[in-house]
Coordinates of C-alpha atoms in Angstrom, one line a residue:
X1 CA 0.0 0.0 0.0
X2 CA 3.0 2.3 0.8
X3 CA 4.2 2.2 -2.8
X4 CA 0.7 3.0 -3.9
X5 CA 0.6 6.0 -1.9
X6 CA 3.7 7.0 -3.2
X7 CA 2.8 7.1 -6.5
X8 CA -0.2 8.5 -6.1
X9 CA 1.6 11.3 -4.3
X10 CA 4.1 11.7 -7.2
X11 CA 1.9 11.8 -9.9
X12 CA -0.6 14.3 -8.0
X13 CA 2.4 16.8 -7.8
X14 CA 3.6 16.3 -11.1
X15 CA -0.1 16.9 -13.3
X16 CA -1.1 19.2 -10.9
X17 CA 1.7 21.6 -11.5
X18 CA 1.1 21.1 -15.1
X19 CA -2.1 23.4 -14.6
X20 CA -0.3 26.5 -12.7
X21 CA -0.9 24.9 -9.1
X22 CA 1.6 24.8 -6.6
X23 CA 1.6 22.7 -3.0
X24 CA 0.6 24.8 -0.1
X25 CA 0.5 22.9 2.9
X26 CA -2.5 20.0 2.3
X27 CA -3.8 22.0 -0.5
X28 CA -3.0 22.6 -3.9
X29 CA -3.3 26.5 -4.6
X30 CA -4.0 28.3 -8.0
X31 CA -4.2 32.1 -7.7
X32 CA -7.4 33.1 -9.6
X33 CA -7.1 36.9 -9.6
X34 CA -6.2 39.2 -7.7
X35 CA -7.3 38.7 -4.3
X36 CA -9.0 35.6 -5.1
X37 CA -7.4 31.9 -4.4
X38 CA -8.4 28.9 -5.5
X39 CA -7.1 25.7 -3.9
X40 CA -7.7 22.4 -4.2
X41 CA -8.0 19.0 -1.4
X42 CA -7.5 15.4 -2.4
X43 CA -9.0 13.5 0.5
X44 CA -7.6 10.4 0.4
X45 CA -9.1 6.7 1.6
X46 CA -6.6 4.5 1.6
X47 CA -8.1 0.9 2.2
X48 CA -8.8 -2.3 1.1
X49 CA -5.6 -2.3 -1.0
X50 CA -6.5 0.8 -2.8
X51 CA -6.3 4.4 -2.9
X52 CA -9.6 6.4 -3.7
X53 CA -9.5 10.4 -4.1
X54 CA -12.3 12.8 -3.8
X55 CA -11.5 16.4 -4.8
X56 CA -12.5 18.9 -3.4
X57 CA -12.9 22.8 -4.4
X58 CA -12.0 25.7 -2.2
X59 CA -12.0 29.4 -2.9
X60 CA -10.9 32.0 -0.7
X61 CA -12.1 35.4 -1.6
X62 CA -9.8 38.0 0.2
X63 CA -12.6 40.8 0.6
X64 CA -15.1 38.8 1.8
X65 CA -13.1 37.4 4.4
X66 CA -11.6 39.9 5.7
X67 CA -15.1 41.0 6.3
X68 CA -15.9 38.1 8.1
X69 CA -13.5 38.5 10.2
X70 CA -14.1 42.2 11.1
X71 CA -17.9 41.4 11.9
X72 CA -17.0 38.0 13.3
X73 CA -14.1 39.8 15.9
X74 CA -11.7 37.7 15.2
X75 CA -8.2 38.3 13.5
X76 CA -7.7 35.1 11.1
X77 CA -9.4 35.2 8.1
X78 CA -7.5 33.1 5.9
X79 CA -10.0 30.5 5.4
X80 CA -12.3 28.9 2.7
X81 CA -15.1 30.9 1.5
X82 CA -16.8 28.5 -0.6
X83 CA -16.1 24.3 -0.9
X84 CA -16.9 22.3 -3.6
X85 CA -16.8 19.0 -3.7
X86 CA -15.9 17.8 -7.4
X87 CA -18.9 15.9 -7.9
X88 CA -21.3 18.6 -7.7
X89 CA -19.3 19.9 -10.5
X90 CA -18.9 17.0 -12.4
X91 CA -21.3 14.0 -10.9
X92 CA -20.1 11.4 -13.8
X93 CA -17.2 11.3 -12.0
X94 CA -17.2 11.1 -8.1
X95 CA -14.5 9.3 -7.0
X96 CA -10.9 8.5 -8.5
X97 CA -9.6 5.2 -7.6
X98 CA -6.1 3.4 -7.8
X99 CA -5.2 0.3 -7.9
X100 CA -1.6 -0.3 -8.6
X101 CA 1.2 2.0 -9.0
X102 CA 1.8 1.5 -12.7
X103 CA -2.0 3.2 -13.1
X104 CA -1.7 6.2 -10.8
X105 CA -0.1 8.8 -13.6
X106 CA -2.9 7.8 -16.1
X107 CA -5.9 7.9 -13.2
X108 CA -4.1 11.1 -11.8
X109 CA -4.1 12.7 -15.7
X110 CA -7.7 11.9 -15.8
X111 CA -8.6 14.1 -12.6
X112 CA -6.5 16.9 -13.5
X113 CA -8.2 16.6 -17.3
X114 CA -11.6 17.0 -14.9
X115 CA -9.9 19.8 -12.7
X116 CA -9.2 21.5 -15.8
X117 CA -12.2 21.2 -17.5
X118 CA -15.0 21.3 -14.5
X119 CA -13.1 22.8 -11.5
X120 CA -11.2 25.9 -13.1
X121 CA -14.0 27.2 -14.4
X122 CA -16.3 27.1 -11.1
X123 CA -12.7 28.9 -9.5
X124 CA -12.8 31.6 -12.4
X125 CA -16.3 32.3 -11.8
X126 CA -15.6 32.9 -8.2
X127 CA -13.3 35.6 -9.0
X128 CA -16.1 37.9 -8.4
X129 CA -18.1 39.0 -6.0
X130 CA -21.3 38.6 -8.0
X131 CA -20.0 35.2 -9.5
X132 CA -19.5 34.1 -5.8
X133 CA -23.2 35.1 -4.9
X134 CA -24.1 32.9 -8.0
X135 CA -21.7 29.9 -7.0
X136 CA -23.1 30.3 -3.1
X137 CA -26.7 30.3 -4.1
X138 CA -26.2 27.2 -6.7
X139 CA -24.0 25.1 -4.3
X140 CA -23.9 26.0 -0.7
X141 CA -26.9 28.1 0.9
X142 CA -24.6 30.0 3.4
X143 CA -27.3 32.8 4.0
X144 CA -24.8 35.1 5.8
X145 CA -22.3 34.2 3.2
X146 CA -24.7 35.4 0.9
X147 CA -25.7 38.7 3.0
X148 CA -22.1 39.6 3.4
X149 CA -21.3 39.3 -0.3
X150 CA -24.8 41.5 -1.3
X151 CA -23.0 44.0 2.0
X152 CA -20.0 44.3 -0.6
X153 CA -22.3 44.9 -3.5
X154 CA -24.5 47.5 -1.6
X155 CA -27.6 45.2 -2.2
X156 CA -29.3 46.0 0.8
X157 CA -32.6 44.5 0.2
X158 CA -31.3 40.8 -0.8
X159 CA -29.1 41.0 2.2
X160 CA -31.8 41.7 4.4
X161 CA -33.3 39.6 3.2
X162 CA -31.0 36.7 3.6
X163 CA -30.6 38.0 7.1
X164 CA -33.7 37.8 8.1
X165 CA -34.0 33.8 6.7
X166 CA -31.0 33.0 8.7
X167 CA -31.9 34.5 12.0
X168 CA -35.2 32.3 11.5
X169 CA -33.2 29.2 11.5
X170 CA -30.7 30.1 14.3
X171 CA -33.9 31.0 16.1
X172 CA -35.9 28.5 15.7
X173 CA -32.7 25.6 16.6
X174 CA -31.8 28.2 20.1
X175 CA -35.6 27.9 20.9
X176 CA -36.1 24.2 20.3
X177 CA -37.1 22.0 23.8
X178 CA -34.1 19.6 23.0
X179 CA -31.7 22.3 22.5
X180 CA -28.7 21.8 25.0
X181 CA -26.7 24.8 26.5
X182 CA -23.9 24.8 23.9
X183 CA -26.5 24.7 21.1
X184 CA -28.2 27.5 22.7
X185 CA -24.6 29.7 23.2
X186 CA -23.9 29.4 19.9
X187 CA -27.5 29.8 18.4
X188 CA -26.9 33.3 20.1
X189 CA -23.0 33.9 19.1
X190 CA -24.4 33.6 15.9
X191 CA -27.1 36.0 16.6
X192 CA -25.4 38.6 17.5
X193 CA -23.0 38.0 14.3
X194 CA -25.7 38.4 12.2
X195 CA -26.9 41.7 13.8
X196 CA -23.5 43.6 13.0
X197 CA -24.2 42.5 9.3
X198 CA -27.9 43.2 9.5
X199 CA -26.7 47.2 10.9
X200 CA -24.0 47.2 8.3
X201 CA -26.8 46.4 5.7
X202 CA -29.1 48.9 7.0
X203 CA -26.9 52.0 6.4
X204 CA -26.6 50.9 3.3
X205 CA -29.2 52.9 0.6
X206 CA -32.4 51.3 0.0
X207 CA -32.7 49.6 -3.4
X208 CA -34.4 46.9 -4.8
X209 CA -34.3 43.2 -4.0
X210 CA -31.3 41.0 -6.2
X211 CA -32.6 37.9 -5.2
X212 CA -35.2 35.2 -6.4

């Protein structure tokens, strides 16, 4: 299994680099624009004699997280903004298995063909804000995501909006019978998080909606 691993790992480098990424820690990072990251995970399951890869899609938008992190009070905000997993971008294909070592450069050239092909494009479209909206509303309904990217557009009523539906959930979880004390602190951490975007939205001029 060790020499599968290593080939695996060898070949992953090598294809990968091929398409302007370069290693960065467990990731593989792209830079998309400026200000905008792409990177990319290869969760690995390596069992039963074989190695099985399912990539995943991250992109870190630099303005919206440093956002985050100045409502949020906190001073890291070099994280993900969006994950994809590969599949939602290209569900013919899953999973990437291998077997033996001879297969891994072929299997690995086959996922980065996919990368290329399915996963840059979803990172170039979240090189913008309103591309990001788009990508957030298609695969991963983060409502304050989504207010804090319409608080960088100035679309006050679709953030409000999106406020409003989140605070609903959060509420509705912190008021539940079964909810336990940590699910209740959080429920109003959150809270409060959302009401330092819902003021930021607020001062913005009133327009109207951008959402469906």
């Amino acid at each position: 299994m060790s020499e599968l691993v290593k080939a695996v790992e060898a070949a992953t480098g090598e294809v990968l680099r091929s398409l302007g990424f370069r290693k960065r820690g467990l990731f593989f990072e792209i830079e998309v624009a400026l200000g905008v990251r792409g990177l990319l995970g290869l969760p690995r399951d390596a069992r039963g004699g074989e190695v099985r890869l399912n990539p995943v899609l991250h992109i870190h938008q630099e303005q919206l997280e440093r956002l985050r992190a100045e409502l949020w009070w906190q001073k890291q905000y070099d994280r993900s903004s969006l994950s994809i997993h590969m599949d939602q971008v290209n569900p013919e294909r899953p999973v990437y298995v291998f077997q033996t070592p001879a297969e891994a450069p072929s299997v690995m050239a086959e996922l980065a063909a996919d990368v290329e092909r399915f996963g840059l494009p979803s990172l170039a479209r979240g090189s913008t804000l309103e591309g990001l909206l788009g990508l957030f509303e298609v695969h991963r309904r983060d409502l304050s995501g989504i207010a804090m990217i319409c608080l960088l557009l100035g679309r006050r009523e679709a953030g409000l909006e999106a406020i409003s539906a989140k605070k609903a959930e959060v509420e509705a979880e912190r008021d539940d019978p079964s909810a336990d004390e940590w699910i209740v602190n959080t429920a109003n951490t959150t809270l409060e998080r959302l009401g330092r975007i819902e003021a930021r939205l607020l001062a913005l001029p009133a327009g109207p909606p951008s959402l469906g």
